[in-house]
Tab-separated table of C-alpha atoms and ligand atoms in Angstrom:
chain	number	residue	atom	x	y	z
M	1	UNK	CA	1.328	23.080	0.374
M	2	UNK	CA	2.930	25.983	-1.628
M	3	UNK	CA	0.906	26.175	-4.832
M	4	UNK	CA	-2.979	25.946	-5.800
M	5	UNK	CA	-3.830	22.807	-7.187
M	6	UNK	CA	-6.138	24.603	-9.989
M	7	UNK	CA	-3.535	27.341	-11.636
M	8	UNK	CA	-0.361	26.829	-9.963
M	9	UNK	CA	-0.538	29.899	-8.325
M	10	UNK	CA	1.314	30.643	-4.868
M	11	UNK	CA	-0.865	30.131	-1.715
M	12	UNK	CA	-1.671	31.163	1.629
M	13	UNK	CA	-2.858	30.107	4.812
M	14	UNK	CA	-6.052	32.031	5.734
M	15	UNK	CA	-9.425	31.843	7.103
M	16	UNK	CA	-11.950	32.390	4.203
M	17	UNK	CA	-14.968	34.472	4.854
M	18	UNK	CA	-17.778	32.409	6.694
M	19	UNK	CA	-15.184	29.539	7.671
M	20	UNK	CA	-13.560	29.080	11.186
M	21	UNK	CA	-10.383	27.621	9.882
M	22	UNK	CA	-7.140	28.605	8.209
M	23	UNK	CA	-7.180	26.958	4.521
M	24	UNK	CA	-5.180	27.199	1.904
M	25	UNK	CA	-6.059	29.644	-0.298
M	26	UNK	CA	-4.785	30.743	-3.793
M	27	UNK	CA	-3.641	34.012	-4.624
M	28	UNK	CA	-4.086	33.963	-8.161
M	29	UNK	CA	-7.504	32.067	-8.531
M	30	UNK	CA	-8.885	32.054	-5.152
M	31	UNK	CA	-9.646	27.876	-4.981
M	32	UNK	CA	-9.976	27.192	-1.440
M	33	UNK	CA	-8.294	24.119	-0.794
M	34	UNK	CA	-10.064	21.787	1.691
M	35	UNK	CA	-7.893	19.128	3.632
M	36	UNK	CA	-10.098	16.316	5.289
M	37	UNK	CA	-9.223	12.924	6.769
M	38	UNK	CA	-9.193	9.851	5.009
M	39	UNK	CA	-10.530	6.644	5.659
M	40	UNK	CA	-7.946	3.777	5.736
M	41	UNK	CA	-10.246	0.406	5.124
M	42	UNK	CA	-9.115	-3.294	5.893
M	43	UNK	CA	-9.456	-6.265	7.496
M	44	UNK	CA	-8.928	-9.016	10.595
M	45	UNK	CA	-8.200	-12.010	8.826
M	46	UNK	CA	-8.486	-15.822	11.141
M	47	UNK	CA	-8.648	-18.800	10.700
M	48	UNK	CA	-9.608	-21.159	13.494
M	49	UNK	CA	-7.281	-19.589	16.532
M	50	UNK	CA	-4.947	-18.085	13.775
M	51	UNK	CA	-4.819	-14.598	11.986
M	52	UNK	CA	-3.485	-13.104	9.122
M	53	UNK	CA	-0.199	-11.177	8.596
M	54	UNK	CA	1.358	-9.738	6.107
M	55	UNK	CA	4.805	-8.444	5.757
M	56	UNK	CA	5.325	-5.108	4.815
M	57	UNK	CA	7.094	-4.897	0.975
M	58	UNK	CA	6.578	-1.006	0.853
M	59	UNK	CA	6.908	1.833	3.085
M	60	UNK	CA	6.626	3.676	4.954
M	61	UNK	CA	7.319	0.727	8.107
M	62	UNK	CA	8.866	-1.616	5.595
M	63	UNK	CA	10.050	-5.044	6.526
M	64	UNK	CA	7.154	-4.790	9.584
M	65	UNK	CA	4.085	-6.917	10.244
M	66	UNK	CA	0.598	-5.679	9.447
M	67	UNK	CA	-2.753	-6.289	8.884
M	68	UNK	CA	-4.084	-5.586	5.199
M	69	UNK	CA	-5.333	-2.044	4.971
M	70	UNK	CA	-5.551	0.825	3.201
M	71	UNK	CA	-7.128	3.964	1.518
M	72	UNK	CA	-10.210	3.501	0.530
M	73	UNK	CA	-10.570	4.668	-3.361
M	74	UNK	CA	-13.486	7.059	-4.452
M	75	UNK	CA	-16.393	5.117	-5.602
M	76	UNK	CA	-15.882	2.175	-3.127
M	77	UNK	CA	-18.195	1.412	-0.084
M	78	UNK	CA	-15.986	0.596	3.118
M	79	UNK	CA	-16.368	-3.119	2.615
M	80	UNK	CA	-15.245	-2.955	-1.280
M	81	UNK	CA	-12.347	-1.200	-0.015
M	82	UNK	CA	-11.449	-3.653	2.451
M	83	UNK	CA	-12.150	-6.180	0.338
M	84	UNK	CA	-9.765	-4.914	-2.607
M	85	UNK	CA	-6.689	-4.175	-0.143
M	86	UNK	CA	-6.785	-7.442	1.283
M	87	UNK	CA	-6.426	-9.091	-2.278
M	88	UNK	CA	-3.493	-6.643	-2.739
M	89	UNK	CA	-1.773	-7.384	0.015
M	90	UNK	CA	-2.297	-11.283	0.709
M	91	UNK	CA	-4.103	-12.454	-2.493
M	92	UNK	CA	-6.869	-14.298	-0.516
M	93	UNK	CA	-10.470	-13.802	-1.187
M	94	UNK	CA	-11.715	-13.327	2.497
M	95	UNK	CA	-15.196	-13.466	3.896
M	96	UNK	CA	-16.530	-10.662	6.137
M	97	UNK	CA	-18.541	-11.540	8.997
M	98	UNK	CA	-19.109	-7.964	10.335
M	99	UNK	CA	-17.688	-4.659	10.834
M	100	UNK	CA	-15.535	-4.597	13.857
M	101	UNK	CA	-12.829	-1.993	14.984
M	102	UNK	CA	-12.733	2.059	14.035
M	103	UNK	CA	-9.930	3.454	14.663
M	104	UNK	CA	-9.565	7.439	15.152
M	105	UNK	CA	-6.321	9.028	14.745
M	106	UNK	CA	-6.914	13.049	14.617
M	107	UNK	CA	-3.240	14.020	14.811
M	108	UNK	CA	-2.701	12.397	11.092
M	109	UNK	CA	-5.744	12.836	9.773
M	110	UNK	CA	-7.157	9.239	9.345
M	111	UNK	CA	-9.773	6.927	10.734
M	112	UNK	CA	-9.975	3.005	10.294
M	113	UNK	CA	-12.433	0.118	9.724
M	114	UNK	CA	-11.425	-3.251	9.733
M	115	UNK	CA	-13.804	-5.820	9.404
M	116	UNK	CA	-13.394	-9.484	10.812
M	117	UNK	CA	-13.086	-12.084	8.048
M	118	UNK	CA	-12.357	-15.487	7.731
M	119	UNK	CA	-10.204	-17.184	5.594
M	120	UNK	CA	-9.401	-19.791	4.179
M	121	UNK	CA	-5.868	-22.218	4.921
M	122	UNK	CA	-3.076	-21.937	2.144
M	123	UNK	CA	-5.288	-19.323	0.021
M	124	UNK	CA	-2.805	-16.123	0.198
M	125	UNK	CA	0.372	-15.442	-1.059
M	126	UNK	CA	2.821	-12.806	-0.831
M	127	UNK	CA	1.969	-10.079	-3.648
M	128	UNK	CA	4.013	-6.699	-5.261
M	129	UNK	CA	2.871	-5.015	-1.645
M	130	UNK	CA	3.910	-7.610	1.066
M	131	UNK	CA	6.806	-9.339	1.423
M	132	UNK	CA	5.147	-12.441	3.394
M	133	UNK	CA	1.963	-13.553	4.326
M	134	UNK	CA	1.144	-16.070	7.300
M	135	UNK	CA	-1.481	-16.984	9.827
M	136	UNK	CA	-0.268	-16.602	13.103
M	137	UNK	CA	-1.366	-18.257	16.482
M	138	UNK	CA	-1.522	-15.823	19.209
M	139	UNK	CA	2.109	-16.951	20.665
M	140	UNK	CA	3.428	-16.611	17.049
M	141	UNK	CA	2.598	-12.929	16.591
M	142	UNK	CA	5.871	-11.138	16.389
M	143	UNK	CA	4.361	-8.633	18.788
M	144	UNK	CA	7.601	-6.663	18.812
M	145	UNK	CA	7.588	-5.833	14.849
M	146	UNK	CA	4.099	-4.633	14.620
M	147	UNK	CA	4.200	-1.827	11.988
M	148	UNK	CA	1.315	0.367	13.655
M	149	UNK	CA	-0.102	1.100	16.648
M	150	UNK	CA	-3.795	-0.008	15.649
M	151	UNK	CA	-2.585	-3.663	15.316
M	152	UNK	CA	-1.530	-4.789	18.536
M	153	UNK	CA	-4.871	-3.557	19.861
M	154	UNK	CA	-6.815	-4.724	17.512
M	155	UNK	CA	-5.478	-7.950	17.932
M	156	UNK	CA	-5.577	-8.644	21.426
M	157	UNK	CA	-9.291	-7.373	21.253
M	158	UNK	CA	-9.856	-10.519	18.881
M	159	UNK	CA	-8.050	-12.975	21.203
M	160	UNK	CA	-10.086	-11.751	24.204
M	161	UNK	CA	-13.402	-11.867	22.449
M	162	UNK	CA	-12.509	-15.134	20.772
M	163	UNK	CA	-12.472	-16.096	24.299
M	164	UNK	CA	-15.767	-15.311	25.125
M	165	UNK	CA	-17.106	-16.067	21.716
M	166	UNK	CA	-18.356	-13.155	20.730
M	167	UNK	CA	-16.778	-9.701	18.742
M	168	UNK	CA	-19.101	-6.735	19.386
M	169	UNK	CA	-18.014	-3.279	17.363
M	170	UNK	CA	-15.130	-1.569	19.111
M	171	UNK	CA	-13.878	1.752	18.143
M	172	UNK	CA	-11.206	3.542	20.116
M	173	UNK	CA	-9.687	6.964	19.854
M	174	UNK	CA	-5.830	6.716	19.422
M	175	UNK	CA	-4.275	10.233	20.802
M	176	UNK	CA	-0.318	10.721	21.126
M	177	UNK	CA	-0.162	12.021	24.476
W	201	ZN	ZN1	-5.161	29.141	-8.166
């Protein structure tokens, strides 16, 4: 960033008195400008032996197939959030059975929660944000346009615990080597 959020004042990276970590800081005003991860909320939408998809109608990863996520929105709990960006992006009204991936992704800043939730046949559309929506058997996936790293693993966990009939929490730390 180049210029304090509060006066529009030039900043600088330093390390403010009592902190361990560069910030930025405004010349002019002083505001210390805090930078924290955000939480990216969504869902695993089935159906019988089938899961939800949506195509990407935005970027970035445009064109690319997903599962509904997003940020979640001050004043939300993690399950509103999930909630609302599934109607976004699929227009179905799912229903969660439990919290169960986190993702953590330091390098950019983000973690994820998807919950599992079942839907409903023929009750999503595309909307403004995807392009398609589908349930997809676990040979249908297009496995090779995936638009993010999270959901390929996140799907394969839900085959192999579909399997075994049961879908403890998960959470896995995603690091770029
Ligand atoms: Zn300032």
């Amino acid at each position: 960033m180049n210029f304090c959020t509060q006066c529009g004042g030039p900043v600088s990276k330093k390390i403010p008195q009592g902190d361990n970590r560069e910030r930025y800081v405004c010349n002019n005003c002083g505001y210390i400008h805090y930078q924290n991860p955000n939480a990216v909320v969504g869902t695993l939408p089935y159906c019988g032996d089938k899961v939800l998809l949506c195509k990407r109608g935005i970027e970035p990863r445009l064109g690319l197939w997903t599962l509904p996520a997003g940020f979640l929105e001050m004043g939300e709990t993690l399950q509103e959030g999930a909630l609302r960006e599934t109607k976004e992006e699929t227009n179905s009204q799912v229903k969660i059975d439990n919290m169960y991936f986190m993702f953590d992704i330091p390098q950019i800043g983000q973690f994820y929660v998807l919950y599992k939730a079942s839907i409903e046949e023929n009750s999503y559309s595309p909307t403004s944000e995807s392009l398609e929506v589908d349930l997809f058997s676990f040979d249908e996936i297009p496995w090779e346009e995936l638009a993010f790293p999270f959901v390929p693993i996140a799907l394969k966990q839900f085959y192999e615990d579909l399997e075994e009939g049961s879908f403890p929490f998960r959470k896995k730390e995603l690091i770029k080597k």
